[in-house]
Amino acid sequence: MKILGIETSCDETGVAIYDEEKGLIANQLYTQIALHADYGGVVPELASRDHIRKTTPLIQAALAEANLTAEQIDGVAYTSGPGLVGALLVGSTIARALAYAWNVPAIGVHHMEGHLLAPMLDENRPHFPFIALLASGGHTQLVQVEGVGKYKVIGESIDDAAGEAFDKTAKLLGLDYPGGAALSHLAEKGSPTRFTFPRPMTDRPGLDFSFSGLKTFAANTVNQAIKAEGELTEQTKADIAYAFQEAVIDTLAIKCKRALKETGYQRLVIAGGVSANKKLRESLAKMMKDLKGEVFYPQPQFCTDNGAMIAYTGFLRLKQGQHDELEIEVKPRWPMTELSTI
Ligand code: KG4
Ligand code: ZN
């Protein structure tokens, strides 16, 4: 079975082909980051228009990469939510139209389920059950995972997502959107002792997160530094980046540890854009070693948005005979707990 996967939920056009026997046989990605750079964030209408331009050429490129013709595709998977409604409609419409023309089934995939299952694209895949920390630009959730589609959200952010906090703080430090990776790079030169940021909501029970206060704390720190130094020096920027990143990582780690303790699980999966963060990976690896458990991450290219995770998730569901009807339905908001099991 060979499944074409199409991801267009935000600012990345991703197209991939997953083969039941050979695994991932094509992976094409086009990022719109440069298009949105001048605006300091994703402009939904520009995103939709660019997905229209890029999706079909990327599908052709993916077929060429896998050395396949359209007749050899057995099903089409596409992101149907959550995400930007216009962007979702582009991928969904193209996917549905192709499936109709090729006379194969199509299925709408939940973007966060795609992130959650992305570590399964690796040879060293996690066994169920596990705790998943999903940390992206739009979501921060702790999910108790018993199997595909068996998800219980046991904690989530009550305000900003972790990636969003990275991006907002990066902006304060003068970095381009999305600044998560750049902030992390800057933090490498930062002093571990100059600033200390709070660890929000760790002093009370529960598994929810709150990251908007960290952005405010960063803004106040920036203002005080400007008052004291006249301008923000490169070293001060690096010191703030360091303290901010440590606070986010520490907060995520504390809640992961708590979730593992509460459920008795010993496996942790980290996915979503923020899971690309090297320092986070190192911290959680150390924590899991101390806890005598295991931690799994997607390969770095499958941490941020991509078509591979959608092709794979679609494959799992289509293989079980699940598929969607002809009408196109996208779900900008879509709780993961509504998903069916396989
Ligand atoms: O999963 P993703 O590609 O898109 C969403 O579904 O939102 O995640 C993008 C987010 C952005 O906020 C970006 O700044 C963040 O992931 N991100 C990082 C790193 N790489 C990407 N945050 C921290 N450190 C990184 N290395
Ligand atoms: Zn994503």
Tab-separated table of C-alpha atoms and ligand atoms in Angstrom:
chain	number	residue	atom	x	y	z
A	1	MET	CA	0.000	0.000	0.000
A	2	LYS	CA	1.381	3.416	-1.016
A	3	ILE	CA	-0.137	6.537	0.527
A	4	LEU	CA	0.330	10.115	-0.596
A	5	GLY	CA	0.281	12.575	2.335
A	6	ILE	CA	-0.396	16.311	2.045
A	7	GLU	CA	0.200	18.845	4.832
A	8	THR	CA	-0.964	22.465	4.443
A	9	SER	CA	-2.241	23.474	7.896
A	10	CYS	CA	-0.005	26.517	8.410
A	11	ASP	CA	3.092	27.866	6.647
A	12	GLU	CA	4.692	24.674	5.361
A	13	THR	CA	3.617	22.761	2.263
A	14	GLY	CA	4.609	19.145	2.867
A	15	VAL	CA	4.068	16.221	0.503
A	16	ALA	CA	5.299	12.681	1.130
A	17	ILE	CA	4.673	9.086	0.107
A	18	TYR	CA	4.635	6.258	2.638
A	19	ASP	CA	5.010	2.708	1.388
A	20	GLU	CA	3.797	-0.113	3.631
A	21	GLU	CA	6.834	-2.240	2.708
A	22	LYS	CA	9.618	0.272	2.190
A	23	GLY	CA	8.593	3.030	4.604
A	24	LEU	CA	8.984	6.648	3.553
A	25	ILE	CA	9.868	6.777	-0.153
A	26	ALA	CA	9.380	10.489	-0.885
A	27	ASN	CA	9.456	13.604	1.246
A	28	GLN	CA	9.075	17.098	-0.222
A	29	LEU	CA	8.828	20.277	1.802
A	30	TYR	CA	8.436	23.911	0.940
A	31	THR	CA	8.549	26.446	3.747
A	32	GLN	CA	6.860	29.847	3.457
A	33	ILE	CA	8.953	31.382	6.250
A	34	ALA	CA	10.519	34.013	3.933
A	35	LEU	CA	7.069	35.000	2.627
A	36	HIS	CA	5.788	35.884	6.105
A	37	ALA	CA	9.063	37.269	7.518
A	38	ASP	CA	8.239	40.955	6.946
A	39	TYR	CA	4.941	40.609	8.833
A	40	GLY	CA	6.372	39.045	12.009
A	41	GLY	CA	3.949	36.124	11.789
A	42	VAL	CA	1.927	33.967	9.409
A	43	VAL	CA	-0.525	35.928	7.219
A	44	PRO	CA	-3.352	33.416	6.608
A	45	GLU	CA	-4.412	34.656	3.166
A	46	LEU	CA	-0.820	34.694	1.875
A	47	ALA	CA	-0.359	31.184	3.285
A	48	SER	CA	-3.415	29.853	1.408
A	49	ARG	CA	-2.320	31.407	-1.888
A	50	ASP	CA	1.177	29.987	-1.573
A	51	HIS	CA	-0.150	26.498	-0.790
A	52	ILE	CA	-2.155	26.751	-4.032
A	53	ARG	CA	1.042	27.551	-5.918
A	54	LYS	CA	3.195	24.872	-4.319
A	55	THR	CA	1.092	21.782	-3.557
A	56	THR	CA	0.670	20.375	-7.087
A	57	PRO	CA	4.350	20.811	-8.107
A	58	LEU	CA	5.389	19.156	-4.828
A	59	ILE	CA	3.086	16.190	-5.525
A	60	GLN	CA	4.727	15.813	-8.940
A	61	ALA	CA	8.154	16.053	-7.304
A	62	ALA	CA	7.200	13.422	-4.699
A	63	LEU	CA	5.978	10.997	-7.388
A	64	ALA	CA	9.215	11.544	-9.320
A	65	GLU	CA	11.303	11.062	-6.157
A	66	ALA	CA	9.585	7.732	-5.458
A	67	ASN	CA	9.730	6.818	-9.149
A	68	LEU	CA	5.975	6.206	-9.176
A	69	THR	CA	3.096	7.138	-11.432
A	70	ALA	CA	-0.227	8.381	-10.082
A	71	GLU	CA	-1.837	4.973	-10.838
A	72	GLN	CA	0.410	3.367	-8.219
A	73	ILE	CA	-0.973	5.462	-5.335
A	74	ASP	CA	-3.470	3.517	-3.186
A	75	GLY	CA	-4.821	6.335	-1.047
A	76	VAL	CA	-4.491	10.009	-0.192
A	77	ALA	CA	-4.116	11.462	3.310
A	78	TYR	CA	-4.402	15.170	3.999
A	79	THR	CA	-4.393	17.393	7.082
A	80	SER	CA	-8.007	18.384	7.742
A	81	GLY	CA	-7.372	20.191	11.040
A	82	PRO	CA	-6.546	21.872	13.294
A	83	GLY	CA	-4.965	24.847	11.530
A	84	LEU	CA	-5.710	27.880	9.365
A	85	VAL	CA	-9.022	27.335	7.613
A	86	GLY	CA	-7.969	28.620	4.181
A	87	ALA	CA	-4.687	26.731	4.247
A	88	LEU	CA	-6.466	23.519	5.290
A	89	LEU	CA	-9.009	23.949	2.489
A	90	VAL	CA	-6.277	24.098	-0.164
A	91	GLY	CA	-4.662	20.786	0.813
A	92	SER	CA	-7.992	19.086	1.477
A	93	THR	CA	-9.494	20.142	-1.853
A	94	ILE	CA	-6.457	19.043	-3.859
A	95	ALA	CA	-6.285	15.754	-1.960
A	96	ARG	CA	-9.978	14.978	-2.389
A	97	ALA	CA	-9.924	15.911	-6.089
A	98	LEU	CA	-6.932	13.650	-6.755
A	99	ALA	CA	-8.449	10.756	-4.816
A	100	TYR	CA	-11.647	11.114	-6.833
A	101	ALA	CA	-9.763	11.251	-10.134
A	102	TRP	CA	-7.555	8.297	-9.179
A	103	ASN	CA	-10.500	6.371	-7.704
A	104	VAL	CA	-8.758	5.699	-4.386
A	105	PRO	CA	-9.876	6.390	-0.797
A	106	ALA	CA	-8.908	9.599	0.997
A	107	ILE	CA	-8.733	10.434	4.685
A	108	GLY	CA	-8.481	13.666	6.668
A	109	VAL	CA	-5.719	13.453	9.265
A	110	HIS	CA	-5.478	15.313	12.575
A	111	HIS	CA	-2.333	17.450	12.445
A	112	MET	CA	-1.418	16.818	16.104
A	113	GLU	CA	-1.922	13.058	15.715
A	114	GLY	CA	0.540	13.344	12.843
A	115	HIS	CA	3.058	15.038	15.169
A	116	LEU	CA	2.371	12.457	17.884
A	117	LEU	CA	3.047	9.512	15.559
A	118	ALA	CA	6.066	11.096	13.803
A	119	PRO	CA	8.561	9.179	16.036
A	120	MET	CA	7.103	5.980	14.484
A	121	LEU	CA	8.844	6.904	11.207
A	122	ASP	CA	12.057	5.884	12.968
A	123	GLU	CA	13.306	2.321	13.243
A	124	ASN	CA	13.546	2.676	17.009
A	125	ARG	CA	9.840	3.320	17.579
A	126	PRO	CA	8.095	3.640	20.941
A	127	HIS	CA	5.705	0.918	22.078
A	128	PHE	CA	2.323	1.850	23.531
A	129	PRO	CA	1.406	3.048	26.089
A	130	PHE	CA	3.354	6.276	26.517
A	131	ILE	CA	3.033	9.891	27.573
A	132	ALA	CA	3.376	12.332	24.688
A	133	LEU	CA	4.435	15.917	25.110
A	134	LEU	CA	3.200	17.779	22.041
A	135	ALA	CA	4.839	21.174	21.869
A	136	SER	CA	4.364	23.215	18.717
A	137	GLY	CA	3.578	26.783	17.712
A	138	GLY	CA	-0.143	26.290	18.274
A	139	HIS	CA	-0.358	23.598	20.987
A	140	THR	CA	1.253	22.413	24.190
A	141	GLN	CA	-0.355	19.239	25.461
A	142	LEU	CA	0.425	16.220	27.571
A	143	VAL	CA	-1.366	13.222	26.143
A	144	GLN	CA	-1.815	9.787	27.675
A	145	VAL	CA	-1.536	7.458	24.679
A	146	GLU	CA	-2.741	3.855	24.855
A	147	GLY	CA	-2.787	3.214	21.124
A	148	VAL	CA	-3.559	4.902	17.807
A	149	GLY	CA	-6.622	7.054	18.441
A	150	LYS	CA	-6.666	6.258	22.168
A	151	TYR	CA	-5.761	9.655	23.499
A	152	LYS	CA	-6.494	11.365	26.782
A	153	VAL	CA	-5.338	14.961	27.095
A	154	ILE	CA	-4.128	15.165	30.701
A	155	GLY	CA	-2.575	18.626	30.570
A	156	GLU	CA	-2.412	21.622	28.252
A	157	SER	CA	-1.494	25.268	28.089
A	158	ILE	CA	-4.132	27.627	29.423
A	159	ASP	CA	-2.699	30.456	27.271
A	160	ASP	CA	0.285	30.553	24.873
A	161	ALA	CA	1.803	27.400	23.420
A	162	ALA	CA	5.490	26.765	24.182
A	163	GLY	CA	6.484	27.462	20.565
A	164	GLU	CA	4.463	30.668	20.597
A	165	ALA	CA	6.322	31.787	23.756
A	166	PHE	CA	9.635	31.016	22.022
A	167	ASP	CA	8.535	33.047	18.980
A	168	LYS	CA	7.270	36.042	21.003
A	169	THR	CA	10.399	36.192	23.156
A	170	ALA	CA	12.564	35.816	20.052
A	171	LYS	CA	10.759	38.799	18.544
A	172	LEU	CA	11.528	40.873	21.665
A	173	LEU	CA	15.189	40.007	21.122
A	174	GLY	CA	14.999	41.197	17.511
A	175	LEU	CA	14.957	37.749	15.888
A	176	ASP	CA	12.872	36.932	12.799
A	177	TYR	CA	9.658	34.886	12.990
A	178	PRO	CA	9.482	31.998	13.844
A	179	GLY	CA	12.343	32.576	16.219
A	180	GLY	CA	12.377	29.370	18.291
A	181	ALA	CA	15.420	27.817	16.642
A	182	ALA	CA	17.285	31.161	16.427
A	183	LEU	CA	16.628	31.905	20.118
A	184	SER	CA	17.976	28.493	21.017
A	185	HIS	CA	21.091	29.173	18.950
A	186	LEU	CA	21.555	32.559	20.666
A	187	ALA	CA	21.163	30.931	24.097
A	188	GLU	CA	24.296	28.865	23.493
A	189	LYS	CA	26.385	31.985	24.229
A	190	GLY	CA	24.285	33.011	27.239
A	191	SER	CA	25.330	33.091	30.871
A	192	PRO	CA	23.655	30.435	33.055
A	193	THR	CA	23.730	32.680	36.119
A	194	ARG	CA	22.800	36.231	35.066
A	195	PHE	CA	18.985	35.961	34.906
A	196	THR	CA	16.486	33.550	36.418
A	197	PHE	CA	12.991	33.251	34.939
A	198	PRO	CA	10.013	31.727	36.800
A	199	ARG	CA	8.754	28.162	36.203
A	200	PRO	CA	5.027	28.897	35.760
A	201	MET	CA	2.453	26.689	37.470
A	202	THR	CA	4.991	24.216	38.832
A	203	ASP	CA	4.373	25.157	42.476
A	204	ARG	CA	0.819	23.797	42.432
A	205	PRO	CA	-0.566	20.381	41.529
A	206	GLY	CA	-1.808	19.603	38.033
A	207	LEU	CA	-0.453	19.127	34.538
A	208	ASP	CA	-1.510	22.351	32.820
A	209	PHE	CA	0.946	24.927	31.511
A	210	SER	CA	0.982	28.705	31.210
A	211	PHE	CA	3.622	30.403	29.092
A	212	SER	CA	2.289	33.912	28.522
A	213	GLY	CA	3.821	35.164	31.797
A	214	LEU	CA	7.290	34.171	30.602
A	215	LYS	CA	6.944	36.457	27.604
A	216	THR	CA	5.961	39.332	29.953
A	217	PHE	CA	8.900	38.487	32.206
A	218	ALA	CA	11.178	38.591	29.169
A	219	ALA	CA	9.719	41.971	28.115
A	220	ASN	CA	10.355	43.419	31.592
A	221	THR	CA	13.895	42.023	31.632
A	222	VAL	CA	14.567	43.572	28.218
A	223	ASN	CA	13.254	46.976	29.386
A	224	GLN	CA	15.342	46.930	32.582
A	225	ALA	CA	18.458	45.980	30.618
A	226	ILE	CA	17.879	48.837	28.153
A	227	LYS	CA	17.465	51.254	31.070
A	228	ALA	CA	20.690	50.049	32.681
A	229	GLU	CA	22.826	49.617	29.554
A	230	GLY	CA	21.300	52.121	27.117
A	231	GLU	CA	20.824	49.399	24.510
A	232	LEU	CA	20.444	45.659	24.362
A	233	THR	CA	23.917	44.175	23.841
A	234	GLU	CA	24.420	40.848	22.064
A	235	GLN	CA	25.581	39.332	25.368
A	236	THR	CA	22.469	40.513	27.230
A	237	LYS	CA	20.257	39.116	24.454
A	238	ALA	CA	22.048	35.777	24.760
A	239	ASP	CA	21.710	35.844	28.569
A	240	ILE	CA	17.950	36.492	28.320
A	241	ALA	CA	17.584	33.770	25.689
A	242	TYR	CA	19.425	31.341	27.963
A	243	ALA	CA	17.272	32.093	31.028
A	244	PHE	CA	14.029	31.957	29.022
A	245	GLN	CA	14.897	28.650	27.370
A	246	GLU	CA	15.936	27.094	30.689
A	247	ALA	CA	12.620	28.123	32.240
A	248	VAL	CA	10.565	26.595	29.409
A	249	ILE	CA	12.584	23.360	29.374
A	250	ASP	CA	12.496	23.014	33.150
A	251	THR	CA	8.729	23.629	33.230
A	252	LEU	CA	8.084	21.073	30.476
A	253	ALA	CA	10.339	18.540	32.214
A	254	ILE	CA	8.654	18.980	35.618
A	255	LYS	CA	5.210	18.376	34.093
A	256	CYS	CA	6.386	15.376	32.048
A	257	LYS	CA	7.846	13.814	35.179
A	258	ARG	CA	4.589	14.454	37.021
A	259	ALA	CA	2.537	12.890	34.184
A	260	LEU	CA	4.738	9.793	34.184
A	261	LYS	CA	4.424	9.479	37.944
A	262	GLU	CA	0.636	9.879	37.887
A	263	THR	CA	0.113	7.301	35.149
A	264	GLY	CA	2.923	4.929	36.099
A	265	TYR	CA	4.125	4.992	32.459
A	266	GLN	CA	7.836	4.712	31.689
A	267	ARG	CA	7.945	5.917	28.111
A	268	LEU	CA	7.929	9.539	27.006
A	269	VAL	CA	7.486	10.805	23.451
A	270	ILE	CA	8.306	14.415	22.578
A	271	ALA	CA	6.947	15.791	19.309
A	272	GLY	CA	6.001	19.036	17.557
A	273	GLY	CA	8.261	21.902	16.468
A	274	VAL	CA	9.689	22.591	19.932
A	275	SER	CA	10.906	18.975	20.156
A	276	ALA	CA	13.604	20.008	17.667
A	277	ASN	CA	15.201	21.940	20.556
A	278	LYS	CA	18.575	20.340	21.328
A	279	LYS	CA	18.699	21.473	24.958
A	280	LEU	CA	15.179	20.111	25.586
A	281	ARG	CA	16.157	16.760	24.098
A	282	GLU	CA	19.289	16.586	26.250
A	283	SER	CA	17.438	17.545	29.442
A	284	LEU	CA	14.648	15.030	28.910
A	285	ALA	CA	17.100	12.292	27.932
A	286	LYS	CA	18.939	12.842	31.210
A	287	MET	CA	15.693	12.949	33.187
A	288	MET	CA	14.459	9.696	31.634
A	289	LYS	CA	17.808	8.021	32.298
A	290	ASP	CA	17.521	8.991	35.969
A	291	LEU	CA	13.931	7.686	35.997
A	292	LYS	CA	15.091	4.472	34.276
A	293	GLY	CA	12.583	5.062	31.497
A	294	GLU	CA	12.845	5.726	27.778
A	295	VAL	CA	12.395	8.846	25.694
A	296	PHE	CA	11.641	9.040	21.959
A	297	TYR	CA	11.766	11.970	19.547
A	298	PRO	CA	11.040	12.285	15.850
A	299	GLN	CA	14.047	12.794	13.582
A	300	PRO	CA	14.737	16.558	13.498
A	301	GLN	CA	13.178	16.996	10.026
A	302	PHE	CA	9.936	15.410	11.291
A	303	CYS	CA	9.655	17.624	14.410
A	304	THR	CA	8.330	20.650	12.543
A	305	ASP	CA	5.462	20.407	10.040
A	306	ASN	CA	5.943	17.890	7.242
A	307	GLY	CA	4.034	15.632	4.857
A	308	ALA	CA	5.665	12.410	6.090
A	309	MET	CA	3.777	12.355	9.404
A	310	ILE	CA	0.491	12.874	7.528
A	311	ALA	CA	1.240	10.125	4.975
A	312	TYR	CA	2.146	7.715	7.801
A	313	THR	CA	-0.881	8.526	9.991
A	314	GLY	CA	-3.159	8.303	6.939
A	315	PHE	CA	-1.602	4.958	6.039
A	316	LEU	CA	-2.375	3.513	9.498
A	317	ARG	CA	-6.031	4.529	9.225
A	318	LEU	CA	-6.585	3.720	5.520
A	319	LYS	CA	-4.989	0.294	6.097
A	320	GLN	CA	-7.791	-0.401	8.586
A	321	GLY	CA	-10.412	0.566	6.017
A	322	GLN	CA	-11.130	3.994	7.470
A	323	HIS	CA	-11.718	6.797	4.983
A	324	ASP	CA	-13.750	9.983	4.599
A	325	GLU	CA	-16.700	10.631	2.332
A	326	LEU	CA	-16.540	12.865	-0.723
A	327	GLU	CA	-17.513	16.158	0.855
A	328	ILE	CA	-14.665	18.356	2.005
A	329	GLU	CA	-14.741	19.155	5.687
A	330	VAL	CA	-11.938	20.974	7.471
A	331	LYS	CA	-11.779	21.486	11.225
A	332	PRO	CA	-9.765	24.550	12.309
A	333	ARG	CA	-10.439	23.430	15.896
A	334	TRP	CA	-10.533	19.695	16.516
A	335	PRO	CA	-9.962	18.050	19.921
A	336	MET	CA	-7.735	14.974	19.586
A	337	THR	CA	-10.030	13.074	21.889
A	338	GLU	CA	-12.676	12.990	19.103
A	339	LEU	CA	-10.523	10.685	16.980
A	340	SER	CA	-11.568	7.102	16.420
A	341	THR	CA	-9.338	4.191	17.347
A	342	ILE	CA	-7.988	1.707	14.816
B	1	KG4	O1	5.016	21.911	14.774
B	1	KG4	P1	5.389	23.182	14.125
B	1	KG4	O2	6.304	23.136	12.914
B	1	KG4	O3	4.132	23.994	13.670
B	1	KG4	C1	2.937	23.995	14.401
B	1	KG4	O4	2.175	23.017	14.273
B	1	KG4	O5	2.780	24.985	15.137
B	1	KG4	O6	6.048	24.092	15.270
B	1	KG4	C2	6.569	25.348	15.014
B	1	KG4	C3	7.070	25.927	16.325
B	1	KG4	C4	7.463	27.398	16.211
B	1	KG4	O7	6.888	28.088	17.292
B	1	KG4	C5	8.981	27.346	16.302
B	1	KG4	O8	9.572	28.506	16.834
B	1	KG4	C6	9.190	26.162	17.210
B	1	KG4	O9	8.232	25.228	16.785
B	1	KG4	N1	10.548	25.612	17.086
B	1	KG4	C7	11.456	25.625	18.085
B	1	KG4	C8	12.650	25.061	17.562
B	1	KG4	N2	12.410	24.727	16.260
B	1	KG4	C9	11.123	25.082	15.991
B	1	KG4	N3	11.360	26.057	19.351
B	1	KG4	C10	12.453	25.934	20.133
B	1	KG4	N4	13.627	25.420	19.705
B	1	KG4	C11	13.767	24.965	18.442
B	1	KG4	N5	14.928	24.445	18.037
B	2	ZN	ZN	2.600	21.370	13.549
